Coordinates of C-alpha atoms and ligand atoms in Angstrom, one line a residue:
M1 CA 45.4 16.1 3.5
T2 CA 42.7 14.5 5.7
V3 CA 41.4 11.1 4.9
A4 CA 37.8 9.1 6.3
I5 CA 36.5 5.8 6.2
A6 CA 32.7 5.2 6.2
H7 CA 30.7 2.1 6.2
P8 CA 27.9 1.5 3.9
N9 CA 24.4 0.8 6.0
I10 CA 21.4 -1.6 5.1
A11 CA 17.9 -0.3 6.1
L12 CA 15.9 -2.9 7.6
I13 CA 13.3 -0.6 7.3
K14 CA 13.3 1.6 4.4
Y15 CA 13.5 4.6 3.4
W16 CA 11.6 5.5 -0.2
G17 CA 10.3 9.3 -1.0
K18 CA 11.0 12.3 0.3
Q19 CA 9.0 15.0 2.0
P20 CA 8.4 18.3 0.1
G21 CA 10.7 21.3 0.2
P22 CA 14.6 22.3 1.5
G23 CA 16.8 19.8 3.3
N24 CA 16.6 16.1 1.7
L25 CA 14.1 15.1 4.5
P26 CA 12.8 11.0 3.7
A27 CA 9.0 10.8 3.7
T28 CA 9.3 7.6 5.7
P29 CA 11.3 6.8 8.8
S30 CA 14.3 4.2 8.4
L31 CA 16.5 2.1 10.4
S32 CA 19.4 0.6 9.8
V33 CA 23.0 -1.3 10.5
T34 CA 26.0 -0.2 9.5
L35 CA 28.0 -2.9 8.0
E36 CA 32.1 -3.6 8.9
G37 CA 32.9 -5.2 6.1
M38 CA 32.9 -3.2 3.0
R39 CA 34.4 0.5 3.1
T40 CA 34.7 3.7 1.2
T41 CA 37.9 5.8 1.7
T42 CA 37.7 9.4 1.4
S43 CA 40.6 11.9 0.9
V44 CA 40.5 15.4 0.9
E45 CA 43.2 18.3 0.0
P46 CA 43.3 21.7 -0.8
W47 CA 43.5 22.1 -4.8
G48 CA 43.2 24.7 -7.5
V49 CA 39.8 23.7 -8.0
D50 CA 37.2 21.2 -7.3
T51 CA 38.5 17.6 -8.6
L52 CA 36.8 14.5 -7.9
V53 CA 38.5 11.3 -8.3
L54 CA 36.5 8.2 -7.5
N55 CA 37.6 4.8 -8.0
G56 CA 40.9 6.4 -9.6
T57 CA 38.9 7.8 -12.5
E58 CA 38.6 11.4 -12.8
S59 CA 34.9 12.1 -12.5
A60 CA 32.2 14.6 -12.4
D61 CA 29.3 13.7 -9.9
P62 CA 26.5 16.8 -10.0
K63 CA 25.6 15.2 -6.3
I64 CA 29.0 16.2 -5.1
S65 CA 28.9 19.5 -6.7
Q66 CA 25.8 20.8 -5.4
F67 CA 26.6 19.4 -2.0
L68 CA 30.0 21.6 -2.1
A69 CA 27.7 24.3 -3.3
L70 CA 25.3 24.0 -0.4
L71 CA 28.2 23.9 2.2
R72 CA 30.0 26.9 1.0
Q73 CA 26.8 28.9 1.8
Q74 CA 27.4 28.3 5.2
F75 CA 31.1 27.9 5.6
D76 CA 34.7 28.9 4.2
I77 CA 35.6 25.6 1.9
P78 CA 38.6 26.2 -0.4
P79 CA 38.1 24.4 -3.9
L80 CA 39.3 20.6 -2.7
K81 CA 40.6 17.3 -4.3
I82 CA 38.3 14.6 -3.2
D83 CA 39.7 11.1 -3.9
T84 CA 37.1 8.4 -3.1
S85 CA 37.2 4.4 -3.7
N86 CA 34.8 1.8 -2.3
D87 CA 36.1 -1.4 -2.0
F88 CA 33.0 -3.1 -3.2
P89 CA 30.5 -1.9 -6.5
T90 CA 29.4 1.8 -6.9
G91 CA 25.6 2.4 -7.5
A92 CA 24.8 -0.9 -7.5
G93 CA 22.5 -1.1 -4.9
L94 CA 24.7 -1.4 -1.9
A95 CA 24.2 2.0 -0.6
S96 CA 27.9 3.9 -1.6
S97 CA 26.2 6.9 -1.8
A98 CA 25.7 6.4 2.3
S99 CA 29.1 5.6 2.9
G100 CA 30.2 8.0 0.4
F101 CA 28.6 11.0 2.1
A102 CA 29.7 10.5 5.2
A103 CA 33.2 9.9 4.7
L104 CA 32.9 13.0 2.6
M105 CA 31.4 15.0 5.2
T106 CA 33.8 13.6 7.9
A107 CA 36.8 14.1 6.0
I108 CA 35.6 17.9 5.2
N109 CA 34.6 18.5 8.7
A110 CA 38.3 17.7 9.8
Q111 CA 40.0 19.0 7.2
C112 CA 38.4 22.6 7.2
E113 CA 38.2 22.6 11.0
L114 CA 34.2 22.9 11.1
G115 CA 34.5 21.6 14.3
L116 CA 31.0 20.1 14.0
S117 CA 29.6 17.1 16.1
A118 CA 28.7 13.3 14.9
C119 CA 25.2 14.9 14.9
A120 CA 25.7 17.7 12.7
I121 CA 27.8 15.9 10.4
S122 CA 25.2 13.4 9.8
G123 CA 22.6 15.9 9.1
W124 CA 25.1 17.5 6.4
A125 CA 25.3 14.3 5.3
R126 CA 21.8 13.5 5.1
Q127 CA 21.8 16.9 2.5
G128 CA 23.9 15.0 0.2
S129 CA 22.1 11.7 0.4
A130 CA 19.2 10.7 3.1
S131 CA 20.7 7.5 3.6
A132 CA 24.2 8.8 4.3
A133 CA 23.0 10.6 7.8
R134 CA 23.0 6.8 8.7
S135 CA 26.2 6.0 8.0
V136 CA 27.8 8.2 10.2
F137 CA 26.7 6.1 13.5
G138 CA 27.6 2.7 13.8
G139 CA 25.4 -0.5 14.8
F140 CA 21.4 0.4 14.6
V141 CA 21.1 3.6 13.4
S142 CA 17.5 5.2 13.3
L143 CA 16.4 7.8 11.0
G144 CA 12.8 9.5 11.7
A145 CA 10.6 11.7 12.9
P146 CA 10.0 14.5 14.6
N147 CA 13.9 15.8 13.5
W148 CA 15.0 13.8 11.1
E149 CA 18.3 13.5 12.9
A150 CA 19.8 9.8 12.7
K151 CA 20.4 8.2 15.9
Q152 CA 22.7 5.2 16.9
E153 CA 19.6 3.0 19.1
F154 CA 22.0 0.4 19.9
D155 CA 26.1 -0.3 19.3
A156 CA 27.0 -3.4 17.4
S157 CA 27.8 -5.2 20.5
H158 CA 24.1 -5.2 21.4
W159 CA 22.7 -8.0 19.1
P160 CA 25.9 -9.6 16.7
L161 CA 23.7 -9.8 13.5
N162 CA 25.6 -11.1 10.3
V163 CA 24.9 -10.0 7.1
L164 CA 25.8 -11.7 3.7
V165 CA 25.3 -10.0 0.8
A166 CA 24.8 -12.5 -2.3
V167 CA 25.9 -10.3 -5.3
T168 CA 24.1 -11.1 -8.2
S169 CA 25.6 -8.1 -10.6
D170 CA 28.7 -5.5 -10.7
V171 CA 27.1 -3.1 -13.1
R172 CA 25.5 0.4 -12.2
K173 CA 21.7 0.6 -11.6
H174 CA 19.9 2.2 -14.7
T175 CA 18.0 4.6 -12.4
S176 CA 19.2 6.2 -9.4
S177 CA 17.7 5.9 -5.7
T178 CA 17.0 10.0 -6.0
Q179 CA 15.2 9.9 -9.5
G180 CA 13.6 6.4 -8.8
M181 CA 12.0 8.1 -5.2
T182 CA 10.2 10.9 -7.5
I183 CA 8.8 8.8 -9.8
S184 CA 7.1 6.6 -7.1
A185 CA 5.7 9.8 -5.4
N186 CA 4.5 10.9 -8.6
T187 CA 2.8 7.8 -10.0
S188 CA 2.6 4.5 -7.8
P189 CA -1.2 4.4 -6.6
Y190 CA 0.6 2.7 -3.4
F191 CA 2.7 5.4 -2.4
N192 CA 0.5 7.2 0.5
A193 CA -0.4 3.3 1.8
W194 CA 3.6 3.2 1.8
T195 CA 4.0 6.3 3.7
E196 CA 1.0 5.7 5.9
T197 CA 2.1 2.2 7.2
A198 CA 6.1 3.2 7.7
A199 CA 5.8 4.4 11.8
D200 CA 4.1 1.5 13.0
D201 CA 7.1 -0.6 10.7
F202 CA 9.7 1.4 11.9
Q203 CA 8.4 1.1 15.6
S204 CA 7.7 -2.8 15.6
A205 CA 11.6 -3.0 14.2
K206 CA 12.8 -1.1 16.7
D207 CA 10.9 -3.2 19.7
A208 CA 12.1 -6.0 18.0
I209 CA 16.1 -5.0 18.1
R210 CA 15.7 -3.8 21.5
H211 CA 14.2 -7.4 22.7
K212 CA 16.5 -8.9 20.0
D213 CA 13.2 -10.9 18.6
F214 CA 15.0 -12.3 15.6
E215 CA 11.4 -13.6 14.4
S216 CA 9.9 -10.3 14.8
L217 CA 12.5 -8.4 13.2
A218 CA 12.5 -10.8 10.2
K219 CA 8.7 -10.1 9.3
V220 CA 8.4 -6.9 9.6
A221 CA 11.8 -5.6 7.9
E222 CA 11.1 -8.5 5.1
H223 CA 7.6 -6.5 4.8
S224 CA 9.3 -3.1 4.8
S225 CA 11.3 -4.8 1.8
M226 CA 9.2 -6.1 -0.2
K227 CA 6.6 -3.3 0.4
M228 CA 9.6 -0.8 -0.9
H229 CA 9.4 -3.3 -4.1
A230 CA 6.2 -3.2 -4.8
L231 CA 5.6 0.6 -4.6
M232 CA 8.9 0.2 -7.2
L233 CA 7.0 -2.3 -9.2
S234 CA 3.7 -0.3 -9.5
S235 CA 5.6 3.0 -10.5
Q236 CA 5.4 4.2 -13.8
P237 CA 7.6 3.3 -15.6
A238 CA 8.2 0.2 -13.5
L239 CA 11.6 0.2 -11.4
I240 CA 12.5 -3.3 -11.7
Y241 CA 15.8 -3.4 -9.7
W242 CA 15.7 -7.2 -9.5
N243 CA 17.6 -10.3 -11.9
A244 CA 17.6 -13.8 -12.2
G245 CA 20.3 -14.2 -9.2
S246 CA 17.9 -12.0 -7.0
L247 CA 14.8 -14.2 -7.1
E248 CA 17.4 -17.8 -6.5
A249 CA 18.7 -15.7 -3.4
L250 CA 15.0 -14.9 -2.5
A251 CA 13.8 -18.4 -3.1
K252 CA 16.8 -20.3 -1.4
I253 CA 16.5 -17.8 1.8
S254 CA 12.6 -18.8 2.0
E255 CA 13.8 -22.0 1.9
L256 CA 16.5 -21.7 4.5
Q257 CA 13.7 -20.0 7.1
S258 CA 11.5 -23.4 6.4
D259 CA 14.5 -25.3 7.9
G260 CA 14.5 -23.4 10.6
L261 CA 17.5 -21.2 10.1
D262 CA 17.3 -17.7 11.4
V263 CA 17.3 -15.4 8.7
F264 CA 15.6 -13.1 6.3
A265 CA 15.8 -11.3 3.2
T266 CA 16.1 -7.5 2.4
M267 CA 16.8 -5.9 -1.2
D268 CA 17.6 -2.1 -1.7
A269 CA 17.7 -0.3 -5.2
G270 CA 19.8 -2.8 -6.9
P271 CA 19.7 -6.8 -7.7
Q272 CA 21.9 -7.9 -4.7
V273 CA 20.0 -9.9 -1.6
K274 CA 21.0 -8.7 2.1
A275 CA 20.7 -12.1 3.9
V276 CA 20.4 -10.9 7.5
C277 CA 20.8 -13.6 10.1
T278 CA 22.4 -14.6 13.6
E279 CA 25.9 -15.7 13.9
S280 CA 25.4 -19.1 14.3
A281 CA 23.5 -19.6 10.7
A282 CA 25.4 -17.4 9.0
P283 CA 28.3 -20.4 7.7
A284 CA 24.7 -22.7 6.8
V285 CA 23.2 -19.3 4.7
S286 CA 26.4 -18.5 3.3
E287 CA 27.1 -22.0 2.1
A288 CA 23.6 -22.2 0.5
L289 CA 23.9 -18.9 -1.3
N290 CA 27.1 -19.2 -2.5
A291 CA 25.9 -22.8 -4.1
L292 CA 23.7 -20.7 -6.2
P293 CA 24.3 -21.1 -10.4
N294 CA 23.6 -16.9 -10.4
I295 CA 25.8 -15.3 -7.8
L296 CA 28.4 -13.6 -8.4
R297 CA 29.9 -14.2 -4.7
V298 CA 28.6 -13.6 -1.2
V299 CA 30.4 -11.1 1.2
H300 CA 30.1 -11.9 4.7
T301 CA 30.1 -9.0 7.1
R302 CA 29.3 -7.8 10.7
L303 CA 27.7 -5.1 11.8
G304 CA 30.4 -2.2 12.3
P305 CA 31.2 1.4 13.6
G306 CA 30.4 5.0 12.5
A307 CA 32.7 6.9 10.1
T308 CA 35.8 8.0 11.6
T309 CA 39.2 9.7 10.0
V310 CA 42.3 8.1 9.6
A311 CA 45.8 9.2 10.4
V312 CA 47.5 9.6 7.1
Ligands
2P0_401 C1 17.6 3.0 2.3 N1 17.7 3.3 0.0 O1 16.9 3.2 3.2 C2 16.7 3.2 0.9 C3 16.2 1.7 0.7 C4 17.7 2.5 -1.3 C5 16.6 1.5 -1.2 O2 18.2 5.2 0.7 O3 18.3 10.8 -3.2 O4 21.1 7.5 -1.8 O5 20.4 10.5 -2.0 O6 18.7 10.8 -0.3 O7 19.7 7.9 0.1 C6 18.8 5.1 -1.3 O8 18.7 6.5 -1.2 O9 18.8 8.8 -1.8 C7 18.5 5.0 0.0 P1 18.9 10.4 -1.9 P2 19.6 7.6 -1.4 O10 18.6 2.7 2.5

């Protein structure tokens, strides 16, 4: 048996939409931070028939079945029991598929002795879920043209940002990211504007991170997040991932910014709000978010490492 762990990542520059054709290639470059405070733990072992246990319950997941079928076109992989669990809400906009496929591919590579490099593991993980390519690496990670290979831009020690996740719901989302992206690409009149402006945002964010320029990073990251949600809202049917707690958290973060705190907000395909801030701002941000009526809890995380196997 092999056990691997991987952490979710939060995109500061968002991926939403795919290129046509095979390989699950994103339509937009993305840039993320890998988080240490939440983890997926996945074990794999040879078994009579493929079996998936998700958070303690035997489950069927077509994405995982398709992923195994794709891998088996290239590698000799026996039937496997995959036992995977998250210590955070699954399918609720906390990038569980990112850490899930990163942990799964890391475990399969070791268990089946595939001998793949981290870059190749990431390439396979991307085919399971594009954001998973980023969770193979720690710190600040890019996924962009021309190769669409994830790459660590800076390790976690480069800039010790904190992320406070304001959890506003533990309910699984109504529309998966994969479905949502197709709906947006096919129906939103803003889709071309989204893809045309993404490369500039990506470059600005990389520059801001290199220079540890919080104000510039905050500006471009909030813009990327809000543009993605404008795209979601302008899709037909509209993809509304926010709830009352999301709006409360966004308003509070804006207020904290006006008070001079180094903090910005970003949201994904779910109602949780992630407040990214400097180490010194974190206690005040945490206290302010915890005091809001519709916030269930606040998870405080720092930047963390990439996916690894662990001894059993
Ligand atoms: C991101 N998200 O960059 C964006 C922001 C959600 C919002 O990547 O279809 O689960 O499996 O490649 O990676 C979520 O999408 O989608 C995602 P697939 P994935 O983090």
